[in-house]
mmCIF file of C-alpha atoms and ligand atoms in Angstrom:
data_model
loop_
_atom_site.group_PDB
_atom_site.id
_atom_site.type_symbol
_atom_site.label_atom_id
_atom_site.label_comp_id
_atom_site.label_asym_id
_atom_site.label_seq_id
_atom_site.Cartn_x
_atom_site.Cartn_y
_atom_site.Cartn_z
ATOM 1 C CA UNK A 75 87.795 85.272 118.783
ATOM 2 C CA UNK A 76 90.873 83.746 116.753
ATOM 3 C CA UNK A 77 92.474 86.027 115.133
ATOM 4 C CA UNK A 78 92.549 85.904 110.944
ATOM 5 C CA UNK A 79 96.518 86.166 110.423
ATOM 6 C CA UNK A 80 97.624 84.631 113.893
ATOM 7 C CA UNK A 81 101.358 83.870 113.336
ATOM 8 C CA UNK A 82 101.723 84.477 109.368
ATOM 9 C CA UNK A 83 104.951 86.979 108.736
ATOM 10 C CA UNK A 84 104.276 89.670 106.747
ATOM 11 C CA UNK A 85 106.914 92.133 105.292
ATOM 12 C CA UNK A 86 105.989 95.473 104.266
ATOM 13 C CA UNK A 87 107.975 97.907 102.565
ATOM 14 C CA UNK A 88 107.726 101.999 103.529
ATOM 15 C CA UNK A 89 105.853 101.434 106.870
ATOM 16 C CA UNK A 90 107.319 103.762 108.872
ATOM 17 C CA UNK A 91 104.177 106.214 107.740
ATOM 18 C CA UNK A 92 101.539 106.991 105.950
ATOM 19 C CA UNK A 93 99.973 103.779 103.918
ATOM 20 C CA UNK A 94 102.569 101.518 105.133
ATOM 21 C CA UNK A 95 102.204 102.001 108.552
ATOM 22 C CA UNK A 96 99.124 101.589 108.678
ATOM 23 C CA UNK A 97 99.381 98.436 107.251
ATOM 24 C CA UNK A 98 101.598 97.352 109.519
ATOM 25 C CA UNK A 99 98.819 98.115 112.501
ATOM 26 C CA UNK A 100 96.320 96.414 110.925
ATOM 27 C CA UNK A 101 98.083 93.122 109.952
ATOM 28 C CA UNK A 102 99.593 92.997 113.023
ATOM 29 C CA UNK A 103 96.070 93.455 114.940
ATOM 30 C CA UNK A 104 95.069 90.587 113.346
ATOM 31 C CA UNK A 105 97.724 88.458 114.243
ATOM 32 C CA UNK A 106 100.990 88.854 112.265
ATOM 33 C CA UNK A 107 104.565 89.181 113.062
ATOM 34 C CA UNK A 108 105.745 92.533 111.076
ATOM 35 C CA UNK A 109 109.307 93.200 109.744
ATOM 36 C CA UNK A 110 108.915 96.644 109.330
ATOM 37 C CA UNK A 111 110.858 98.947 106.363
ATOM 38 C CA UNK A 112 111.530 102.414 105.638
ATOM 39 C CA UNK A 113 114.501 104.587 104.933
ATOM 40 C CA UNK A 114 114.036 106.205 107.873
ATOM 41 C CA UNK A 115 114.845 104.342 111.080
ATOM 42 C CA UNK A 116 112.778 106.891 113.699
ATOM 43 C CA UNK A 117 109.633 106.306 112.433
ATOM 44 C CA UNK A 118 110.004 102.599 111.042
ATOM 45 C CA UNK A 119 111.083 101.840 115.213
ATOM 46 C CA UNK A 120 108.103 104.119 116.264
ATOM 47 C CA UNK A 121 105.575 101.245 114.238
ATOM 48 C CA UNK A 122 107.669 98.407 115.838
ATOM 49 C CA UNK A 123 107.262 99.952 119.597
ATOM 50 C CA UNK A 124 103.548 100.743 118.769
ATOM 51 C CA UNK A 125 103.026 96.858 117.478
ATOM 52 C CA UNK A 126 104.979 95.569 120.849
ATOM 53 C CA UNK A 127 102.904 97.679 122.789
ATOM 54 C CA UNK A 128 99.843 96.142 121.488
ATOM 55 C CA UNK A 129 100.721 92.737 122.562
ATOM 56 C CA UNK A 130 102.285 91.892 118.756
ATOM 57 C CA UNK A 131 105.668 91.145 117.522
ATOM 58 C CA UNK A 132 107.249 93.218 115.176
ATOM 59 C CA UNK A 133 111.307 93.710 114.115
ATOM 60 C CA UNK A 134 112.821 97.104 111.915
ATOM 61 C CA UNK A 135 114.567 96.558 108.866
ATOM 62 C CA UNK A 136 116.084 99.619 107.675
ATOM 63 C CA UNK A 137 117.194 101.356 104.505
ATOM 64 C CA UNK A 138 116.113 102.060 101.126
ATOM 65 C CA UNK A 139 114.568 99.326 98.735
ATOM 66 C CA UNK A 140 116.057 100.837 96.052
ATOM 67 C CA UNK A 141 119.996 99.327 97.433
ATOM 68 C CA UNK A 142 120.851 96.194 95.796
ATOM 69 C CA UNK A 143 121.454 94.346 98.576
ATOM 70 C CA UNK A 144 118.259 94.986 100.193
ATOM 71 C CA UNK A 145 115.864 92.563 99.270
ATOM 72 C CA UNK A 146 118.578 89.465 100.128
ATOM 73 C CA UNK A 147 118.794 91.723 103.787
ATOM 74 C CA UNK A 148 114.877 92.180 104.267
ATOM 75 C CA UNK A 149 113.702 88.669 103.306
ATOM 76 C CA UNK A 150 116.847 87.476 105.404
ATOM 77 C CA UNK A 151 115.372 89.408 108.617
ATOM 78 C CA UNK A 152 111.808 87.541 108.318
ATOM 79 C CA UNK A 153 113.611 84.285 108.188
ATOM 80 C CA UNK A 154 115.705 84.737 110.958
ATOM 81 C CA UNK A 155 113.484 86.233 113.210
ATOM 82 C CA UNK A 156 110.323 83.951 112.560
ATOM 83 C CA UNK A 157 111.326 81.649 110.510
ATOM 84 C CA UNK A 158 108.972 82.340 108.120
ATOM 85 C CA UNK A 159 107.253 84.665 105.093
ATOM 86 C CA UNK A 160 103.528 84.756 104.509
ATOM 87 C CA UNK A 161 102.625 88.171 103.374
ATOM 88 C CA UNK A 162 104.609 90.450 101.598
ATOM 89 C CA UNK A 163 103.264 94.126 101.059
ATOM 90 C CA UNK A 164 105.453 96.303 98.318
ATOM 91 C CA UNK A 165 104.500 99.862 99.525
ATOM 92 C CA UNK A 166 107.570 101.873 99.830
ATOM 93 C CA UNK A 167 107.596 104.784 97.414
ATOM 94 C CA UNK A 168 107.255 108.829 96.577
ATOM 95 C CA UNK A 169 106.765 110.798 93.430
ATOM 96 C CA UNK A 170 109.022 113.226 91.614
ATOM 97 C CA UNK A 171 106.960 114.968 89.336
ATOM 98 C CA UNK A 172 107.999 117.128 86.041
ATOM 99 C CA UNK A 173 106.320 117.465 82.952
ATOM 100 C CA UNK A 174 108.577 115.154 80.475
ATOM 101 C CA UNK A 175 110.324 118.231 79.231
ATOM 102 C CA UNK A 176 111.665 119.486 82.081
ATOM 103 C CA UNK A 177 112.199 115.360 83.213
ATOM 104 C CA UNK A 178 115.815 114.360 83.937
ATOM 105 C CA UNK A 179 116.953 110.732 83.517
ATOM 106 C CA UNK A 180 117.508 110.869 87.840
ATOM 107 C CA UNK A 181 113.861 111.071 87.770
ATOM 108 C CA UNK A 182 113.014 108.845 85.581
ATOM 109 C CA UNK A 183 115.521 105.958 87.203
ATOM 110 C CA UNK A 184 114.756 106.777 90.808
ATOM 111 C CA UNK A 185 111.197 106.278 90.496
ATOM 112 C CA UNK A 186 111.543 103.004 88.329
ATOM 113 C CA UNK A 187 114.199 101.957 91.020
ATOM 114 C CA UNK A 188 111.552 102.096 93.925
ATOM 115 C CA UNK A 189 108.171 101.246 92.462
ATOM 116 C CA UNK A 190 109.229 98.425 90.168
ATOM 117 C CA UNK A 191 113.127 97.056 90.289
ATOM 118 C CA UNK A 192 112.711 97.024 93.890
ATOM 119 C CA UNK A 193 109.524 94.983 94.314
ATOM 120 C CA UNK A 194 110.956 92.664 91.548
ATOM 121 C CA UNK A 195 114.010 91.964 93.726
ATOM 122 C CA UNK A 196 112.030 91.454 96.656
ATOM 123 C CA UNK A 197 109.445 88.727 94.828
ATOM 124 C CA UNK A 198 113.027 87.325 93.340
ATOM 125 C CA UNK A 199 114.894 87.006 96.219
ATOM 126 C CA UNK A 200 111.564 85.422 98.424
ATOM 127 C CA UNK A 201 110.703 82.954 95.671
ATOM 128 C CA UNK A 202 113.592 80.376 96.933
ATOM 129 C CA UNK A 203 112.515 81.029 100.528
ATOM 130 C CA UNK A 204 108.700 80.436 99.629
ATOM 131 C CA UNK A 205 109.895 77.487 98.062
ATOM 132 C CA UNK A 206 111.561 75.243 100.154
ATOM 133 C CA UNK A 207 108.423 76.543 103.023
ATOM 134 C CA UNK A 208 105.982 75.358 100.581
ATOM 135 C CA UNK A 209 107.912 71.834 99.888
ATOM 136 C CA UNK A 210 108.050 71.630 103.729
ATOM 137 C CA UNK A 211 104.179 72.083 104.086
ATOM 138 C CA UNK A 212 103.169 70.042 101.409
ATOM 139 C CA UNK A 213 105.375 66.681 102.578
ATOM 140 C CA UNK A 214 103.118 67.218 106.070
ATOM 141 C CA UNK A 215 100.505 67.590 104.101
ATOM 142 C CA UNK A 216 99.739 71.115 104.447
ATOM 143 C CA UNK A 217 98.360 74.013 102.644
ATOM 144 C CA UNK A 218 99.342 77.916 103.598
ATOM 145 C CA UNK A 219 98.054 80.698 101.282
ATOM 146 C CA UNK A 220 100.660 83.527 101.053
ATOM 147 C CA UNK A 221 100.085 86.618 99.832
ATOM 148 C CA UNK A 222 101.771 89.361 97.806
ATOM 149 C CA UNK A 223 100.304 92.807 97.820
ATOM 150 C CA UNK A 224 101.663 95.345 95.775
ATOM 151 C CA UNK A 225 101.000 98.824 95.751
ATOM 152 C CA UNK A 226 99.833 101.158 92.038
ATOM 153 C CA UNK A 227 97.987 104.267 91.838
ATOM 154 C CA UNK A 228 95.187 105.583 89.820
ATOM 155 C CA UNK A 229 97.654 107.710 87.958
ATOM 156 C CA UNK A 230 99.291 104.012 86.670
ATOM 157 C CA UNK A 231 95.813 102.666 85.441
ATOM 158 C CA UNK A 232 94.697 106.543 83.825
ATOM 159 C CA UNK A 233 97.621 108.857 83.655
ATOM 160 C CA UNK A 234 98.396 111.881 85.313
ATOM 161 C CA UNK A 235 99.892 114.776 84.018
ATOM 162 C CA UNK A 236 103.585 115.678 85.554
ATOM 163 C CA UNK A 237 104.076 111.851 86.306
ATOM 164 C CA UNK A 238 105.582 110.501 83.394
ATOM 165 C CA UNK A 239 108.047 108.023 85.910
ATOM 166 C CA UNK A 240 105.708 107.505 88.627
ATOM 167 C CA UNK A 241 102.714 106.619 86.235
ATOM 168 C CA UNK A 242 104.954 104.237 84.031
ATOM 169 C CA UNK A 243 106.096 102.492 87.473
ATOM 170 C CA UNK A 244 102.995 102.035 88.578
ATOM 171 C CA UNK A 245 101.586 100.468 85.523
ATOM 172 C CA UNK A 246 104.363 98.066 85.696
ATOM 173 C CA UNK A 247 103.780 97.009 88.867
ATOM 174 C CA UNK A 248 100.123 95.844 87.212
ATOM 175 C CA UNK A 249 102.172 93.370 84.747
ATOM 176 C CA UNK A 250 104.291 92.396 87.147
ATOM 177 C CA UNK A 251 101.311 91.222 89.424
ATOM 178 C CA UNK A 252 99.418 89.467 86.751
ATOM 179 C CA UNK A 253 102.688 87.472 85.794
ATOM 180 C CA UNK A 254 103.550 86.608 89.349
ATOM 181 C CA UNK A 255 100.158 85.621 89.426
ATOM 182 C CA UNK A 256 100.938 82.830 86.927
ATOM 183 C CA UNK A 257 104.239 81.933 88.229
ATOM 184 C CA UNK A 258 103.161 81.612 91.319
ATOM 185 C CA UNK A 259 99.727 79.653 91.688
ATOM 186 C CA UNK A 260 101.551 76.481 92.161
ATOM 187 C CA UNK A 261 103.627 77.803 95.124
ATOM 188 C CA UNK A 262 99.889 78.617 96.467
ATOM 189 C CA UNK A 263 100.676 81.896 96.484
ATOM 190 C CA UNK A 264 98.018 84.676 95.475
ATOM 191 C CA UNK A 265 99.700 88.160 94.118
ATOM 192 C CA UNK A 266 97.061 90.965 93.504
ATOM 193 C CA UNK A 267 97.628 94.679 93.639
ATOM 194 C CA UNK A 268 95.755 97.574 95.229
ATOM 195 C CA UNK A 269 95.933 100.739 92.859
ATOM 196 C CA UNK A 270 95.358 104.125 95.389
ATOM 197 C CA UNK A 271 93.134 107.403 94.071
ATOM 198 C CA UNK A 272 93.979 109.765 96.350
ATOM 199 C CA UNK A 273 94.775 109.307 100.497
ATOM 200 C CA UNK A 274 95.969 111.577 102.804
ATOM 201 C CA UNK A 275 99.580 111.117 103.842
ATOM 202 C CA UNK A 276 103.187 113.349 104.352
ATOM 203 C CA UNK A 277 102.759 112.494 99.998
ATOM 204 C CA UNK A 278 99.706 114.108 99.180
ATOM 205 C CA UNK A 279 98.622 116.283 102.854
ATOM 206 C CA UNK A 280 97.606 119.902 101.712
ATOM 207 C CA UNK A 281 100.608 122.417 103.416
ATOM 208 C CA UNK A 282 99.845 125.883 103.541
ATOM 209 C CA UNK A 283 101.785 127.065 100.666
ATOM 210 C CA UNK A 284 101.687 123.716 98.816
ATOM 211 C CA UNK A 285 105.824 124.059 98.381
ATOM 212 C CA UNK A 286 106.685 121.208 101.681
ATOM 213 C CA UNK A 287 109.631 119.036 100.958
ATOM 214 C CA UNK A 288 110.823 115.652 102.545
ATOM 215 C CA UNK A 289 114.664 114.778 102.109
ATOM 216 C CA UNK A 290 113.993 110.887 100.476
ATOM 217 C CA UNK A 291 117.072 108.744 99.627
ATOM 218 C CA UNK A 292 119.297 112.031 100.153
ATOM 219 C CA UNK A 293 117.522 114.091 97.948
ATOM 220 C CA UNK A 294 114.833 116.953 98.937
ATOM 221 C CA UNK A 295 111.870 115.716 97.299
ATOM 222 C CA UNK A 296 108.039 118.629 96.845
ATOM 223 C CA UNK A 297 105.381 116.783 98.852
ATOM 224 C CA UNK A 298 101.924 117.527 99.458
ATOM 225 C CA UNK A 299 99.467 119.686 97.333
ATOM 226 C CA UNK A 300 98.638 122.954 97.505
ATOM 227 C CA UNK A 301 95.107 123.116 99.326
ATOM 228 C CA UNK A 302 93.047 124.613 96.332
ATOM 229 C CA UNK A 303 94.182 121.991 94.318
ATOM 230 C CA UNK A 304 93.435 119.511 97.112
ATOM 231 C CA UNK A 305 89.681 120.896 97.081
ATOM 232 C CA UNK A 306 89.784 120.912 93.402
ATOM 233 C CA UNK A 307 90.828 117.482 93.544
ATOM 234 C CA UNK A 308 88.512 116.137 96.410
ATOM 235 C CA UNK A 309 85.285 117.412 94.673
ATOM 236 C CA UNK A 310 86.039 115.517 91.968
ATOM 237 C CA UNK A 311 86.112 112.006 94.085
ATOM 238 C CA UNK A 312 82.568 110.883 94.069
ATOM 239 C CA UNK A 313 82.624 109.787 98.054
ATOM 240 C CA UNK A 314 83.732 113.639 97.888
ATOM 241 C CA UNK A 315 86.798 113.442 100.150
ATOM 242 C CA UNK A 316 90.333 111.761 100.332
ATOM 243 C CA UNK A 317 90.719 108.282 101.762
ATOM 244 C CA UNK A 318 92.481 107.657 105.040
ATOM 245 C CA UNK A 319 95.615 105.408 105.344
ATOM 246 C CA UNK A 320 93.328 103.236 107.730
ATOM 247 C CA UNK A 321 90.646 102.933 104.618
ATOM 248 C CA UNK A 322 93.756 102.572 102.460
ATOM 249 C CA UNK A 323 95.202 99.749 104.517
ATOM 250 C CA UNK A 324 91.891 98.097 104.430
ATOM 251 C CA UNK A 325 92.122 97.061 101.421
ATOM 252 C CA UNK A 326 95.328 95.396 101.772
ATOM 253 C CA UNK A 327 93.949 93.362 104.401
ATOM 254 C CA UNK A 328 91.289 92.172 102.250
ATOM 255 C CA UNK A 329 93.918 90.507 100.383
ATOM 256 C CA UNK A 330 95.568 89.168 103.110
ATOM 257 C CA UNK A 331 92.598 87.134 104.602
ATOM 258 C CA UNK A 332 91.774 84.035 103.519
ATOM 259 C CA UNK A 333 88.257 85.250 102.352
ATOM 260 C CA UNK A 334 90.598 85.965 99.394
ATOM 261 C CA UNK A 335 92.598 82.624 98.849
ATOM 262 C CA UNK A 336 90.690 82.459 95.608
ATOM 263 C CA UNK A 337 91.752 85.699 94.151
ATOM 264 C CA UNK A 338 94.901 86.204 92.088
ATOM 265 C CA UNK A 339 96.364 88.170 89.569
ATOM 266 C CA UNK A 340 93.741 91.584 90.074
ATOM 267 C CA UNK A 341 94.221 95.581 90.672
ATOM 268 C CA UNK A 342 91.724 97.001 93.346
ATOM 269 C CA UNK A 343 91.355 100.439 92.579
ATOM 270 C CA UNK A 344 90.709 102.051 96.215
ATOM 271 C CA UNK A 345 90.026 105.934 95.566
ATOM 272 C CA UNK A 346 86.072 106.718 96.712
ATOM 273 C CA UNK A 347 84.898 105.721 93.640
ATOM 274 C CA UNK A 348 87.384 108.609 91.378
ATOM 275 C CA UNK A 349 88.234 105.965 88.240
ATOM 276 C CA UNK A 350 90.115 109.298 86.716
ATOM 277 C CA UNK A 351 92.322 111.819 86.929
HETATM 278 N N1 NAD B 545 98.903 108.938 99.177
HETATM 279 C C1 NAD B 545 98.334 108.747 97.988
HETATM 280 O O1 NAD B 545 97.413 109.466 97.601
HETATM 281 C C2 NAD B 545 98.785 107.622 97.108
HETATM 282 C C3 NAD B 545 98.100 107.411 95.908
HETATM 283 C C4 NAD B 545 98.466 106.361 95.100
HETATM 284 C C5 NAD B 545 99.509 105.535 95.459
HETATM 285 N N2 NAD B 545 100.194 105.768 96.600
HETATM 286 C C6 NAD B 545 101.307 104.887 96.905
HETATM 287 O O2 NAD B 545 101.193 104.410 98.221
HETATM 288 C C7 NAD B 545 102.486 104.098 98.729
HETATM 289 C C8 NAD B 545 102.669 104.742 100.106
HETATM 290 O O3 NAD B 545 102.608 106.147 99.981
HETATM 291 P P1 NAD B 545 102.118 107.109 101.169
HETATM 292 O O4 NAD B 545 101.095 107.998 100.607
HETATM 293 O O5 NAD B 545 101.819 106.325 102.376
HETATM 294 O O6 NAD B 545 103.437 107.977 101.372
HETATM 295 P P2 NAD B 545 104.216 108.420 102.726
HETATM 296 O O7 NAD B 545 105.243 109.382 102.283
HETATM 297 O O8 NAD B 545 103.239 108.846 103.767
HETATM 298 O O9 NAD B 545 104.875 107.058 103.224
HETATM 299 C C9 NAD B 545 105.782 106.369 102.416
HETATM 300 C C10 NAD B 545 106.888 105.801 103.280
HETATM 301 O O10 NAD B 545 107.786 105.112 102.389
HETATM 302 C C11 NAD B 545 109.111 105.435 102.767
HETATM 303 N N3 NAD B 545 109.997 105.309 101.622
HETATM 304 C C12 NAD B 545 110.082 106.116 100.540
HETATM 305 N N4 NAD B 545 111.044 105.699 99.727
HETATM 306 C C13 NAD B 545 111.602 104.603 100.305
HETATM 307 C C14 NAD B 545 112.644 103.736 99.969
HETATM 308 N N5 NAD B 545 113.360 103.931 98.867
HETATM 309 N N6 NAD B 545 112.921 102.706 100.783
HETATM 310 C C15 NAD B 545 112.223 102.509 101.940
HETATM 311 N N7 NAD B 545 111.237 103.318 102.321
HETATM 312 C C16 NAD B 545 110.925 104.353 101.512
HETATM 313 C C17 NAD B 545 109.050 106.864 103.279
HETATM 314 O O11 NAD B 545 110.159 107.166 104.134
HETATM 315 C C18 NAD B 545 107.711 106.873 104.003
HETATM 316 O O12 NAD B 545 107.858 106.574 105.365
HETATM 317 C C19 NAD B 545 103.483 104.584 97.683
HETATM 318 O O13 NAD B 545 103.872 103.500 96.868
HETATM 319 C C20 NAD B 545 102.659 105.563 96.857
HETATM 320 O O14 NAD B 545 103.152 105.712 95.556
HETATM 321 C C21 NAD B 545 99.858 106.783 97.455
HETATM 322 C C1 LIG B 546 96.836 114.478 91.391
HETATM 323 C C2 LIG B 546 96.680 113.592 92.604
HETATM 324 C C3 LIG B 546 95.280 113.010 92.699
HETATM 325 C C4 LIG B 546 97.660 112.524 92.621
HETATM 326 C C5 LIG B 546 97.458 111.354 92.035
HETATM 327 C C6 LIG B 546 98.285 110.263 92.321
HETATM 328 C C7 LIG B 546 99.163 110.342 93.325
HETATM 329 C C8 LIG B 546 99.884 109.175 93.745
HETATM 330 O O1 LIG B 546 100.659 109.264 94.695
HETATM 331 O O2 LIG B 546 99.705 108.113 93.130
HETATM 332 C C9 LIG B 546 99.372 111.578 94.085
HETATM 333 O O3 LIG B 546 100.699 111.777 94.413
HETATM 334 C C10 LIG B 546 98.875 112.794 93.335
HETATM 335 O O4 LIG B 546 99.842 113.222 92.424
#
């Protein structure tokens, strides 16, 4: 059976774990050629190794989206190593919760640096690239969908207490796909969002004493949730459980297909059915 993404290049931001990663498997089961990101180069080569090893082809660029220069660097690596850019998946991200109060403007910046400025470089510095590919295609006469994917949360669509940054990021990220939408329809290029309720990953995993840290861009960031709050939480989910990052991912894919060439500019709210929080 022919596969439904055979040779497109897709680029996905923070898939050394979690969400991203499994992205990355998906896509490339399908077909694609990944350029895999993260900050962190162990598991971001990890995801390459495991898409070789499957029979796909897949290339690490690391470091942090939120570094100026990276979204010149990461497009640059998908050109030069395939020649190409079909899908592009901005997933890379964390929280850094305080109430407001207790809020400092390093908060506020960092998580506006990687849920929104960096996506917008990355769709900024591709646009040029997508381009001259789609002047190519069209004077043979072609027509290639891409895709843009980019990644919100529940808490950007209702709120969420503590997440003042993350939740004004990840509302952004909404306008940002709706206007890309528009800008981009004549470079036949669909840009919808998927908005996450809650999955299981390093971000949200319940820890014993719900007080884990991660060191993220230099920085030793809380992750996870304490596991009576994770009960709490999953009761309140009408499929009555967390997603997966394989369900997560699946709805990425959905965009990714052509089954979807005709849908642009929407948020898919993947979360069990919790339209809350
Ligand atoms: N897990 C959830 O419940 C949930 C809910 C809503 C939205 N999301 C969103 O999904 C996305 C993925 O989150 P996840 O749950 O898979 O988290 P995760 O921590 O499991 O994976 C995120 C990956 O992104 C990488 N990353 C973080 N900052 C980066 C940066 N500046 N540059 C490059 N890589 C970076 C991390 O190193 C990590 O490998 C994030 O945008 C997150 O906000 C997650
Ligand atoms: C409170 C819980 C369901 C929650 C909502 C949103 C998150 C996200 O990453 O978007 C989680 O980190 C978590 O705070």
């Amino acid at each position: 059976m022919s596969k439904k993404l055979e040779g497109k290049v897709a680029l996905i931001t923070g898939s050394g774990r979690g969400i991203g990663r499994a992205i990355a498997l998906k896509l490339a089961a399908d077909g694609a050629r990944v350029v895999v990101n993260d900050l962190d180069a162990e598991p971001a080569q990890e995801v390459v190794e495991a898409i070789k090893a499957m029979g796909g082809e897949a290339v690490a660029c690391i470091g942090s989206v939120s570094a100026p220069d990276f979204a010149e660097r990461f497009v640059g690596t998908a050109v030069e190593h395939y020649k190409g850019l079909d899908i592009i998946v901005n997933n890379a991200g964390y929280t850094w919760d305080s109430v407001i109060q207790k809020m400092t403007d390093e908060q506020w910046y960092a998580m506006l640096d990687v849920h929104l400025t960096a996506p917008f470089r990355i769709l900024r510095a591709a646009q040029p690239v997508i381009r001259s590919l789609v002047k190519a295609e069209q004077d043979a006469g072609l027509r290639n969908i891409r895709k843009v994917v980019n990644i919100s949360s529940v808490a950007g669509l209702f709120g969420n207490a503590g997440q003042a940054n993350y939740s004004t990021a990840k509302a952004g990220i909404t306008g940002m796909t709706m206007t890309l939408a528009k800008e981009w329809g004549r470079l036949n290029t669909t840009v919808n969002c998927v908005a996450y309720g809650f999955i299981k990953t390093r971000l949200t995993e319940a820890t014993a004493d719900g007080n884990a840290t991660a060191e993220i861009e230099g920085r030793e960031i809380k992750v996870g949730i304490n596991p009576d709050l994770m009960t709490m939480l999953e009761r309140s989910i009408p499929l009555g459980r967390a997603g997966t990052p394989q369900e997560a991912a699946g709805s990425v894919y959905m965009f990714c297909i052509p089954e979807s060439d005709y849908v642009s500019g929407q948020t898919l709210i993947c979360s069990g059915g919790l339209t809350g929080i």
